[in-house]
Coordinates of C-alpha atoms and ligand atoms in Angstrom, one line a residue:
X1 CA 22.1 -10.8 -15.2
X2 CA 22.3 -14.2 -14.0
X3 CA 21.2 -15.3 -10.5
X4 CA 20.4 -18.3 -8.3
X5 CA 16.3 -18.9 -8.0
X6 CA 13.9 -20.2 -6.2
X7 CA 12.4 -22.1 -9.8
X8 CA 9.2 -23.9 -7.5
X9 CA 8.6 -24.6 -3.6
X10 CA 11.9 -27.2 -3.4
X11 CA 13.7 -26.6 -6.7
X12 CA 16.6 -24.1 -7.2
X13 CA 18.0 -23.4 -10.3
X14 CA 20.2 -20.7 -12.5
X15 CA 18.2 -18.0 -14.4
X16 CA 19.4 -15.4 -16.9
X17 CA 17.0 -12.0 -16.7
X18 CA 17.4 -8.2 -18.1
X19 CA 19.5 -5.8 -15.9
X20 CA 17.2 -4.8 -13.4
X21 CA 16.2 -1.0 -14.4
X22 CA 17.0 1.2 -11.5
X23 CA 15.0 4.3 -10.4
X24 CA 16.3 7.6 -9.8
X25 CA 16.7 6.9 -6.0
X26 CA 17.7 3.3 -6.7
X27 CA 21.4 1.8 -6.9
X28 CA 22.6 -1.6 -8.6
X29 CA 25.4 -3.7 -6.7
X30 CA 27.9 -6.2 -7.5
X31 CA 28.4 -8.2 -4.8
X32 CA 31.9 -9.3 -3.6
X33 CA 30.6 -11.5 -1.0
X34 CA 27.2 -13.0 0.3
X35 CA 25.8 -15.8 2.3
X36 CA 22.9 -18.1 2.3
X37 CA 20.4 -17.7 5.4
X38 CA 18.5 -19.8 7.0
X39 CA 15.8 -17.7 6.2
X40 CA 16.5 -18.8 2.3
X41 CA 15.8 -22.3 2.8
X42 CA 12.6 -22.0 4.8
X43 CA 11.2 -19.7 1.5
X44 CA 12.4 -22.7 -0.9
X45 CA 12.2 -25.7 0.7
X46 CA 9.3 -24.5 2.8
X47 CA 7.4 -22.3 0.5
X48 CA 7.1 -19.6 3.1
X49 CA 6.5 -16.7 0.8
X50 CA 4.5 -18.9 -1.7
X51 CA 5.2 -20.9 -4.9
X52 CA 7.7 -18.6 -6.4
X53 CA 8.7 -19.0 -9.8
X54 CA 12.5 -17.5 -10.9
X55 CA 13.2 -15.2 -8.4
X56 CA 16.6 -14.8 -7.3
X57 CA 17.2 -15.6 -4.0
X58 CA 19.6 -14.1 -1.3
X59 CA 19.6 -10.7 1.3
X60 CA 22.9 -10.8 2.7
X61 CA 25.8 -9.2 1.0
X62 CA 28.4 -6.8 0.7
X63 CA 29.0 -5.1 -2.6
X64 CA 30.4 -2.4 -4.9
X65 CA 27.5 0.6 -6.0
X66 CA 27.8 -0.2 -10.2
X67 CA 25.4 2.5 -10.8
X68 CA 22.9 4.8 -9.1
X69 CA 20.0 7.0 -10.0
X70 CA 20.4 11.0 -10.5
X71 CA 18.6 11.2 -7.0
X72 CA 21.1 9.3 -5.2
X73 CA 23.1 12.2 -3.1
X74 CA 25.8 9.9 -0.7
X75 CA 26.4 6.9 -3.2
X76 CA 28.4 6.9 -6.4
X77 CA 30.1 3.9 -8.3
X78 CA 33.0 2.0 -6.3
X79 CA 31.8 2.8 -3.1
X80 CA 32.0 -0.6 -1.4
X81 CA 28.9 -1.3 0.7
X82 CA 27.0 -3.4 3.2
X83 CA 23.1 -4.1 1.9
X84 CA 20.8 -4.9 4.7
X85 CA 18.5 -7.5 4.3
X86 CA 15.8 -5.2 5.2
X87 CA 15.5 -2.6 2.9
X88 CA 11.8 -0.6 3.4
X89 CA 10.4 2.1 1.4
X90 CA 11.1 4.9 3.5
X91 CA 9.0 7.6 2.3
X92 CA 6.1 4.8 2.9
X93 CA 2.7 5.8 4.8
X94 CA 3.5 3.0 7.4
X95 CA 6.6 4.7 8.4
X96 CA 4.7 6.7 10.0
X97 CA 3.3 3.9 12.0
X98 CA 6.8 3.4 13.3
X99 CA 7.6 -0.3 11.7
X100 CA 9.7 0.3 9.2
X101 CA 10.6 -3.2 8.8
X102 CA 6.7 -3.7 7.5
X103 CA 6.6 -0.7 5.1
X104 CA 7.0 -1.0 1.7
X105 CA 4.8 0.6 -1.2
X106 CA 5.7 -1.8 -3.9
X107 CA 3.1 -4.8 -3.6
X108 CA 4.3 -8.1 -2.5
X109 CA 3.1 -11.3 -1.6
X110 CA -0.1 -9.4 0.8
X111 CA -1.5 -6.8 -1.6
X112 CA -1.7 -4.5 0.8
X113 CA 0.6 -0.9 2.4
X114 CA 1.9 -2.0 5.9
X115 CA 2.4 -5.3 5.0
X116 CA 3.6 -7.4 7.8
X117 CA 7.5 -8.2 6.7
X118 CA 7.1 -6.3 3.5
X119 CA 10.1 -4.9 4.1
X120 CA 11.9 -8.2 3.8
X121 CA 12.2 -7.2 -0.2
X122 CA 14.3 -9.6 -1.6
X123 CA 13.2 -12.5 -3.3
X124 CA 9.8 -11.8 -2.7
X125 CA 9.0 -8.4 -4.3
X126 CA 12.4 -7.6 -5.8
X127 CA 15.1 -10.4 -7.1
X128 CA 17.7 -11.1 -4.2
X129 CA 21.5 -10.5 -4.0
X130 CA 22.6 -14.3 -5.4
X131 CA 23.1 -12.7 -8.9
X132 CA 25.7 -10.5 -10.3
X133 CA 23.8 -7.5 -10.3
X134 CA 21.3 -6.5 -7.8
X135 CA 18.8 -3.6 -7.4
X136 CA 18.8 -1.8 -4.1
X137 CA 15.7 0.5 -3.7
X138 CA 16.6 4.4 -2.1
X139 CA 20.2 3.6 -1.9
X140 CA 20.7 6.7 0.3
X141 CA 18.1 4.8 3.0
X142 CA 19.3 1.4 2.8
X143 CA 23.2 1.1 2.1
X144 CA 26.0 1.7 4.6
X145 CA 29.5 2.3 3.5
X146 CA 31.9 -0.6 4.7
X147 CA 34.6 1.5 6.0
X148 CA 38.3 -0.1 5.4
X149 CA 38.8 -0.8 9.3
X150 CA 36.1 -3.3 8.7
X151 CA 36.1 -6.7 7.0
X152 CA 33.9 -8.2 4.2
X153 CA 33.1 -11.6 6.3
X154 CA 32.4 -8.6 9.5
X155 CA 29.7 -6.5 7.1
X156 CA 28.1 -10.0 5.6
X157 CA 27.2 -11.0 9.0
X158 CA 25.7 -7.1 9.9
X159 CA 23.6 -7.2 7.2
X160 CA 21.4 -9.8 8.5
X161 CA 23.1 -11.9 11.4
X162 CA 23.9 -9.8 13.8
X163 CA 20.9 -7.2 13.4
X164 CA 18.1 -10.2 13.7
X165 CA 19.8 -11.5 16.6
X166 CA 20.1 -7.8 18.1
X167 CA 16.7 -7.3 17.8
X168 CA 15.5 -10.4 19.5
X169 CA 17.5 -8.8 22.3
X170 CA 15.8 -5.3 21.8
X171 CA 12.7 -7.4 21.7
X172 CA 13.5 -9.0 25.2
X173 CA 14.0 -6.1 26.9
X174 CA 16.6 -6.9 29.1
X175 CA 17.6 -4.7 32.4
X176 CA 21.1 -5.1 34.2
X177 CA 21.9 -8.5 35.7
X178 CA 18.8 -10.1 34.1
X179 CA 18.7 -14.2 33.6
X180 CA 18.0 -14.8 29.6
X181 CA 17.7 -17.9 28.4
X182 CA 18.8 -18.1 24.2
X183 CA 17.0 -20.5 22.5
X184 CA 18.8 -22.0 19.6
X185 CA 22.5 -21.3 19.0
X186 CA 22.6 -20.8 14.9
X187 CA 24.3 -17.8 13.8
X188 CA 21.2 -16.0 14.8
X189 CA 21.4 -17.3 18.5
X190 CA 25.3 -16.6 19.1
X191 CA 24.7 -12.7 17.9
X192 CA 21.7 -12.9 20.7
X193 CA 24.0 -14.4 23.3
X194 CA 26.7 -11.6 22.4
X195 CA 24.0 -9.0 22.3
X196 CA 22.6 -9.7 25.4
X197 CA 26.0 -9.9 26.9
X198 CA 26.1 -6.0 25.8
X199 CA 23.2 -5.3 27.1
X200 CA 23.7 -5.8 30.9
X201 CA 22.5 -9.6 31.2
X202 CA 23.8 -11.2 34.2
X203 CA 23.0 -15.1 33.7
X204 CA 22.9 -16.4 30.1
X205 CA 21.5 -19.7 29.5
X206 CA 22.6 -20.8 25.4
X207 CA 20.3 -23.7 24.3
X208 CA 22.1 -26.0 21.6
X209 CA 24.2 -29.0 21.1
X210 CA 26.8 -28.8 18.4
X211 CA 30.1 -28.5 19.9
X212 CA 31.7 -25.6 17.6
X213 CA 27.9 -23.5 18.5
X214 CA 28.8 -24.3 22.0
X215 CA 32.2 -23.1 22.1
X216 CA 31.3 -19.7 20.2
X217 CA 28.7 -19.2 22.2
X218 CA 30.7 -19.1 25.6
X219 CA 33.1 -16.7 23.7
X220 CA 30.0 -14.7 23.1
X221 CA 29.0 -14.9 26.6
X222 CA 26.9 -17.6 27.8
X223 CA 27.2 -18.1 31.3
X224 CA 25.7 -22.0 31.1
X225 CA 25.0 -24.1 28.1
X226 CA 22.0 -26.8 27.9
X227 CA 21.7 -29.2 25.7
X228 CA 18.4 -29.9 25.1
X229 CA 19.3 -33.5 24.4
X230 CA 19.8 -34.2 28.0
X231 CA 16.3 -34.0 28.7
X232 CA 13.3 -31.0 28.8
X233 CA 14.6 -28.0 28.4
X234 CA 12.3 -25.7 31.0
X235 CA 13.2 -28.3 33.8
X236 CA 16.8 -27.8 33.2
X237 CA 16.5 -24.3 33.5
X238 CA 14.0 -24.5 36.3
X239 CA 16.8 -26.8 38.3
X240 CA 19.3 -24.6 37.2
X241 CA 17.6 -21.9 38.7
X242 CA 16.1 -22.4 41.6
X243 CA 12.7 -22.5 40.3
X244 CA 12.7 -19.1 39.1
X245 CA 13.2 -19.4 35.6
X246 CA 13.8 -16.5 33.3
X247 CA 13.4 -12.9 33.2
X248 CA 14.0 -13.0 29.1
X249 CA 13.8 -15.7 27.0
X250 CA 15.0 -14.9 23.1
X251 CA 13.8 -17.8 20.8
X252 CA 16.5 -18.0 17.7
X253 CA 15.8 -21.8 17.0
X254 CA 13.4 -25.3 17.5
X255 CA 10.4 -25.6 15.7
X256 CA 6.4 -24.4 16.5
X257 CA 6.5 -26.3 19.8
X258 CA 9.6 -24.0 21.3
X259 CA 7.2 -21.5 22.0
X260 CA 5.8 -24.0 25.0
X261 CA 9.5 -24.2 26.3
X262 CA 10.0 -20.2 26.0
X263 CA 6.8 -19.5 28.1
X264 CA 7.1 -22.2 30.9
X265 CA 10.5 -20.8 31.6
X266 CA 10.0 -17.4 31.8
X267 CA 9.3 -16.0 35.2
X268 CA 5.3 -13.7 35.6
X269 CA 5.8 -10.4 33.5
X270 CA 9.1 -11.5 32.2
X271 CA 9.5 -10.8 27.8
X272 CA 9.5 -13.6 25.3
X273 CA 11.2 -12.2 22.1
X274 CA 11.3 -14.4 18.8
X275 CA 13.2 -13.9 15.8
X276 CA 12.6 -17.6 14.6
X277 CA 11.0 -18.6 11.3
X278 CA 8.2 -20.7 12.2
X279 CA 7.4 -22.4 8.7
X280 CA 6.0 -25.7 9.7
X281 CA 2.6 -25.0 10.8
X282 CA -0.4 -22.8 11.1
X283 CA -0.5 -21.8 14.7
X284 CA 1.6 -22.2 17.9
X285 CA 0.4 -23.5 21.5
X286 CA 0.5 -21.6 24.5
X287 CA 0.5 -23.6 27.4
X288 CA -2.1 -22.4 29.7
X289 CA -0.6 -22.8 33.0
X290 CA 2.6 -21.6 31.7
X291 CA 0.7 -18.4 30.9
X292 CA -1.1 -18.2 34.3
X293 CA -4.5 -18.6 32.3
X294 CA -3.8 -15.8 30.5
X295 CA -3.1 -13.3 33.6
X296 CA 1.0 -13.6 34.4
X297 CA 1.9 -10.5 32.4
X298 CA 4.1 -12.4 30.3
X299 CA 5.0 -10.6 27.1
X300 CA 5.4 -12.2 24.0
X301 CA 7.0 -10.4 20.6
X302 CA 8.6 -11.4 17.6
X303 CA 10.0 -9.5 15.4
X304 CA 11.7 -8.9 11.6
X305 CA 15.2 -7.5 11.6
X306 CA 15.6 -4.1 11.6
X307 CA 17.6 -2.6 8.3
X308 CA 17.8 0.6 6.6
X309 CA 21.4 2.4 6.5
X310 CA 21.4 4.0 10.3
X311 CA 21.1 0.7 11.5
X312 CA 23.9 -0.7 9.4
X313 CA 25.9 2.2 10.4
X314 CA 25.3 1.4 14.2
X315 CA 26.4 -1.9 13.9
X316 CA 29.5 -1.0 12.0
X317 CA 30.5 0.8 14.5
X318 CA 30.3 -1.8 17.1
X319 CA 32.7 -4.0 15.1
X320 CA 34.8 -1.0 14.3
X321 CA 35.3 -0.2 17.7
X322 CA 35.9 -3.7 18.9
X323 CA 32.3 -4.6 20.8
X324 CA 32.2 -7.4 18.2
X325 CA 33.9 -9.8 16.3
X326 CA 30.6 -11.9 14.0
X327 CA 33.6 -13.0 11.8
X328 CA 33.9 -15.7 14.4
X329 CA 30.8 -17.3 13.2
X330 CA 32.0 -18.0 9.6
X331 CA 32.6 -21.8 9.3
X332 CA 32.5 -22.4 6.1
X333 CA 34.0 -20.3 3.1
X334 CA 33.8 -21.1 -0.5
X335 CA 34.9 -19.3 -3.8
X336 CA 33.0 -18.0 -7.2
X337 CA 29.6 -17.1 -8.2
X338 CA 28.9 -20.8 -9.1
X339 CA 29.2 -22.1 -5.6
X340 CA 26.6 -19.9 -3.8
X341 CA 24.2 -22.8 -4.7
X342 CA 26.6 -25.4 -2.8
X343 CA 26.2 -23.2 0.1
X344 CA 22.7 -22.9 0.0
X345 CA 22.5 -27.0 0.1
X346 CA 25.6 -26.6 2.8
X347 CA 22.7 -23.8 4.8
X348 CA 19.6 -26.8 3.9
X349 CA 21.9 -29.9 5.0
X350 CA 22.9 -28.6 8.2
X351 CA 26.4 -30.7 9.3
X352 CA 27.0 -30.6 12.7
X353 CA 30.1 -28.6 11.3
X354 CA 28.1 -25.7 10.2
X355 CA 27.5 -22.1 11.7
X356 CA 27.6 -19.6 8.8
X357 CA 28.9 -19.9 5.3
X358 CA 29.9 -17.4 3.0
X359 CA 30.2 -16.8 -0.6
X360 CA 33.0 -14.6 -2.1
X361 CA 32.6 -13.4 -5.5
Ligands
NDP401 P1 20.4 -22.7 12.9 O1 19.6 -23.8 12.2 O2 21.8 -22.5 12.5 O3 20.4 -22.8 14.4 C1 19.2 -23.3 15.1 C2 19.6 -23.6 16.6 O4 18.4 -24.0 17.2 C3 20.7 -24.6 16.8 O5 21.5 -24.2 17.8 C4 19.9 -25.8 17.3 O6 20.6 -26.7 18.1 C5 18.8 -25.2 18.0 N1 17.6 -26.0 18.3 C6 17.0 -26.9 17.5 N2 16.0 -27.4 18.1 C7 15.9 -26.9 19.4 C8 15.1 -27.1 20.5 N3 14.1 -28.0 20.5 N4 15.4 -26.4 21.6 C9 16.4 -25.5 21.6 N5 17.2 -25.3 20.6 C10 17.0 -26.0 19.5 O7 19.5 -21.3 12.6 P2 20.0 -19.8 12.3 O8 20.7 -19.3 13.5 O9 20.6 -19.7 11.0 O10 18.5 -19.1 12.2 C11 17.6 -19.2 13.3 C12 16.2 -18.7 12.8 O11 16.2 -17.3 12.6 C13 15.8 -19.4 11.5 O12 14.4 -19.8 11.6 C14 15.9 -18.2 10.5 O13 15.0 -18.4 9.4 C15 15.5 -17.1 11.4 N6 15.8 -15.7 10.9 C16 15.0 -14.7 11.3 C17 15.2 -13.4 10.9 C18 14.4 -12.3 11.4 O14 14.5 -11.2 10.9 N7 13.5 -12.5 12.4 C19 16.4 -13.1 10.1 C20 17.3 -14.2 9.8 C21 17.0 -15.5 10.2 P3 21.9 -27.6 17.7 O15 23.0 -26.9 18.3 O16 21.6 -28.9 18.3 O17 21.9 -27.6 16.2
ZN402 ZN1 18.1 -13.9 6.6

C-alpha cells in the first residue's frame, strides 16, 4: 500500500506499508476520490496530534468496499461508499455515555477509553484515506452507500464538510427567526451558513473576505456579509444590530482570540458553538464583561463532527432530495493518486482562490 504521511511535525512524504489486515467487522476501501482538510494541515504543520512518524494522512473520501470481514452483514466488494471522517468503535463503553464521536477502544494519542476526539481515527490511531487502500473499522457502523442519484464531489463533502459544519449548527441551537452570526467562511463556514438557513435562522451574519467565499455564502444563505477587514468584528455586528448582537454565534474560522469576538457578540443566554481547530496555543480568553463576570447564561460548546453510517445516511438524503448542493464548494479539482500531495500544499497555502479541493483517483 502506498500512501501520503505525515513523516515529522512539518514534513510529508510517500510511504510504502503492508495491506492493512482487516478484522472480521472491518472493510478495506479504494478510494475514487478524496480531499485534504483543513484539519490535515493543522496535524502536520501544527503537530496537533503529536510528532507523528509515517502515518498516512487523510479522512475524507468516497470509495469502493475491496474486501470485508466474514462479520460484515450490509457491505460486500463494489459497493461504492462514503467513509465518514469520524468513524467510532461502536460497541465501545463510552457509547453509552452518549459521545460517540469520543469513543473508541483502540488506544490513540490519550491512552485512555472515552478519549476526547478518539473517534477522529484516521491518521492518528489507524492510517488515513490518502493511500490506495484503507482500513475502515465496523464497516456496517461507519460506511454509507453513495446511492447513484448522488455525486462523488456531493459524498466527499458529507463525509466531513458538511457534517462538521452541521454540527456547529446543532451545537448553536438555533430556534425560528434567530440572528447567527458565522464565523469564518471556509468550506466548514458555508455548510454552517446553509445549515443554519435549514434550521429556521432568520438573520445570518457570514464573517470572511474572499470574494468566491462571499458569493457562496449568500447562495448558502447569509443575509449580511462582514468583512472583518473593515474594522472589529463585534462592533459591526453590534451596529448592525442595534446593539443586540447575536442569539447564536457558530465559530468555523480565526485563530484563539475569535473566541473574544464570539462572546462579546452574543446576546445573555444566547449559544456559542465551535467547530474550529484551535492549534496555536494553550488556552483561549474569555473576556469578562463579555461574559457578564461569569453570570449572563452564555453557553459555550465545541464540538467534533458527528460520523458513523446513520449520519452519513441523513445527509445523503438531504442532497438527494435537493436541501443541498456542497458540490458548490469544490474550487479546485485535480487528477491521480500523485497529486493528493499538491492539494494538501493547495489546503496549507490558502490562495484567495481556494474553498475546497478534491482529489480523484
Ligand atoms: P478555511 O481556512 O477555509 O476558512 C477559514 C475562514 O475563517 C475564512 O473565511 C477566513 O476568512 C475566516 N477568518 C480568518 N480569520 C478570521 C477572523 N479573525 N474573524 C473571522 N473570520 C476569520 O477553513 P475550513 O473551513 O477548511 O476549516 C475551518 C476550521 O474547521 C479549521 O480549523 C478546521 O481544522 C476545522 N475543522 C473542524 C472539524 C470538526 O469536527 N470540529 C472538522 C473539519 C474541520 P477569509 O475569507 O478572509 O479567508
Ligand atoms: Zn477534516
Amino acid at each position: 500500500v502506498k500512501g501520503l504521511a505525515m513523516k515529522k511535525i512539518g514534513e510529508v512524504g510517500w510511504v510504502e506499508k503492508d495491506k492493512p489486515e482487516i478484522g472480521r467487522r472491518d472493510a478495506l476501501i479504494r478510494p475514487i476520490a478524496v480531499a485534504p482538510c483543513s484539519s490535515d494541515v493543522h496535524t502536520v504543520f501544527d503537530g496537533t496530534l503529536g510528532d507523528l512518524h509515517d502515518a498516512i494522512l487523510g479522512h475524507e473520501a468516497v470509495g469502493i468496499v475491496e474486501e470485508v470481514g466474514d462479520e460484515v452483514r450490509d457491505f460486500k466488494p463494489g459497493d461504492r461508499v462514503i467513509v465518514p471522517a469520524i468513524v467510532p468503535d461502536w460497541d465501545c463503553e463510552a457509547i453509552q455515555n452518549g459521545n460517540p464521536q469520543h469513543a473508541v477502544y483502540e488506544t490513540g494519542y490519550c491512552q485512555k477509553i472515552d478519549d476526547a476526539l478518539g473517534a477522529y481515527k484516521f491518521t492518528a490511531v489507524v492510517d488515513g484515506v490518502f493511500a490506495n487502500l484503507f482500513k475502515v473499522t465496523q464497516a456496517d457502523m461507519n460506511l454509507a452507500i453513495l446511492p447513484d442519484e448522488v455525486s462523488v464531489e456531493n459524498g466527499v463533502m458529507i463525509s466531513d464538510m458538511v457534517t462538521t459544519g452541521f454540527h456547529g449548527v446543532e451545537n448553536a441551537d438555533i430556534k425560528f427567526g434567530d440572528t447567527v452570526v458565522v464565523l469564518g467562511i471556509g468550506p466548514v463556514g458555508l455548510m454552517a451558513v446553509a445549515g443554519a438557513k435549514l434550521n429556521g435562522a432568520g438573520r445570518i451574519f457570514a464573517v470572511g473576505s474572499r470574494p468566491n467565499l462571499v458569493k457562496l455564502a449568500k447562495e448558502y444563505g447569509a443575509t449580511d456579509i462582514i468583512d472583518y477587514h473593515d474594522g472589529d468584528t463585534v462592533e459591526q455586528v453590534m451596529e448592525k444590530t442595534d446593539c443586540k448582537g447575536a442569539d447564536a454565534v457558530i465559530i468555523a474560522g480565526g485563530n484563539e482570540s475569535i473566541m473574544m469576538d464570539a462572546i462579546n457578540m452574543t446576546k445573555a443566554g444566547g449559544n456559542i458553538s465551535n467547530v474550529n481547530y484551535f492549534s496555536k496555543q494553550d488556552t483561549i480568553p474569555i473576556p469578562l464583561l463579555g461574559w457578564g463576570m461569569g453570570m449572563s447564561h452564555k453557553t459555550i460548546k465545541g464540538g467534533l463532527c458527528p460520523g458513523g453510517r446513520n449520519r452519513m445516511e441523513r445527509l445523503i438524503d438531504m442532497v438527494k432530495y435537493g436541501r443541498l448542493d456542497p458540490s458548490k464548494m469544490i474550487s479546485h479539482k485535480f487528477n491521480g493518486f500523485d497529486s493528493i500531495e499538491d492539494s494538501l500544499i493547495l489546503m496549507k497555502d490558502k490562495p484567495r482562490e481556494l474553498i475546497k479541493p478534491i482529489v480523484y483517483l
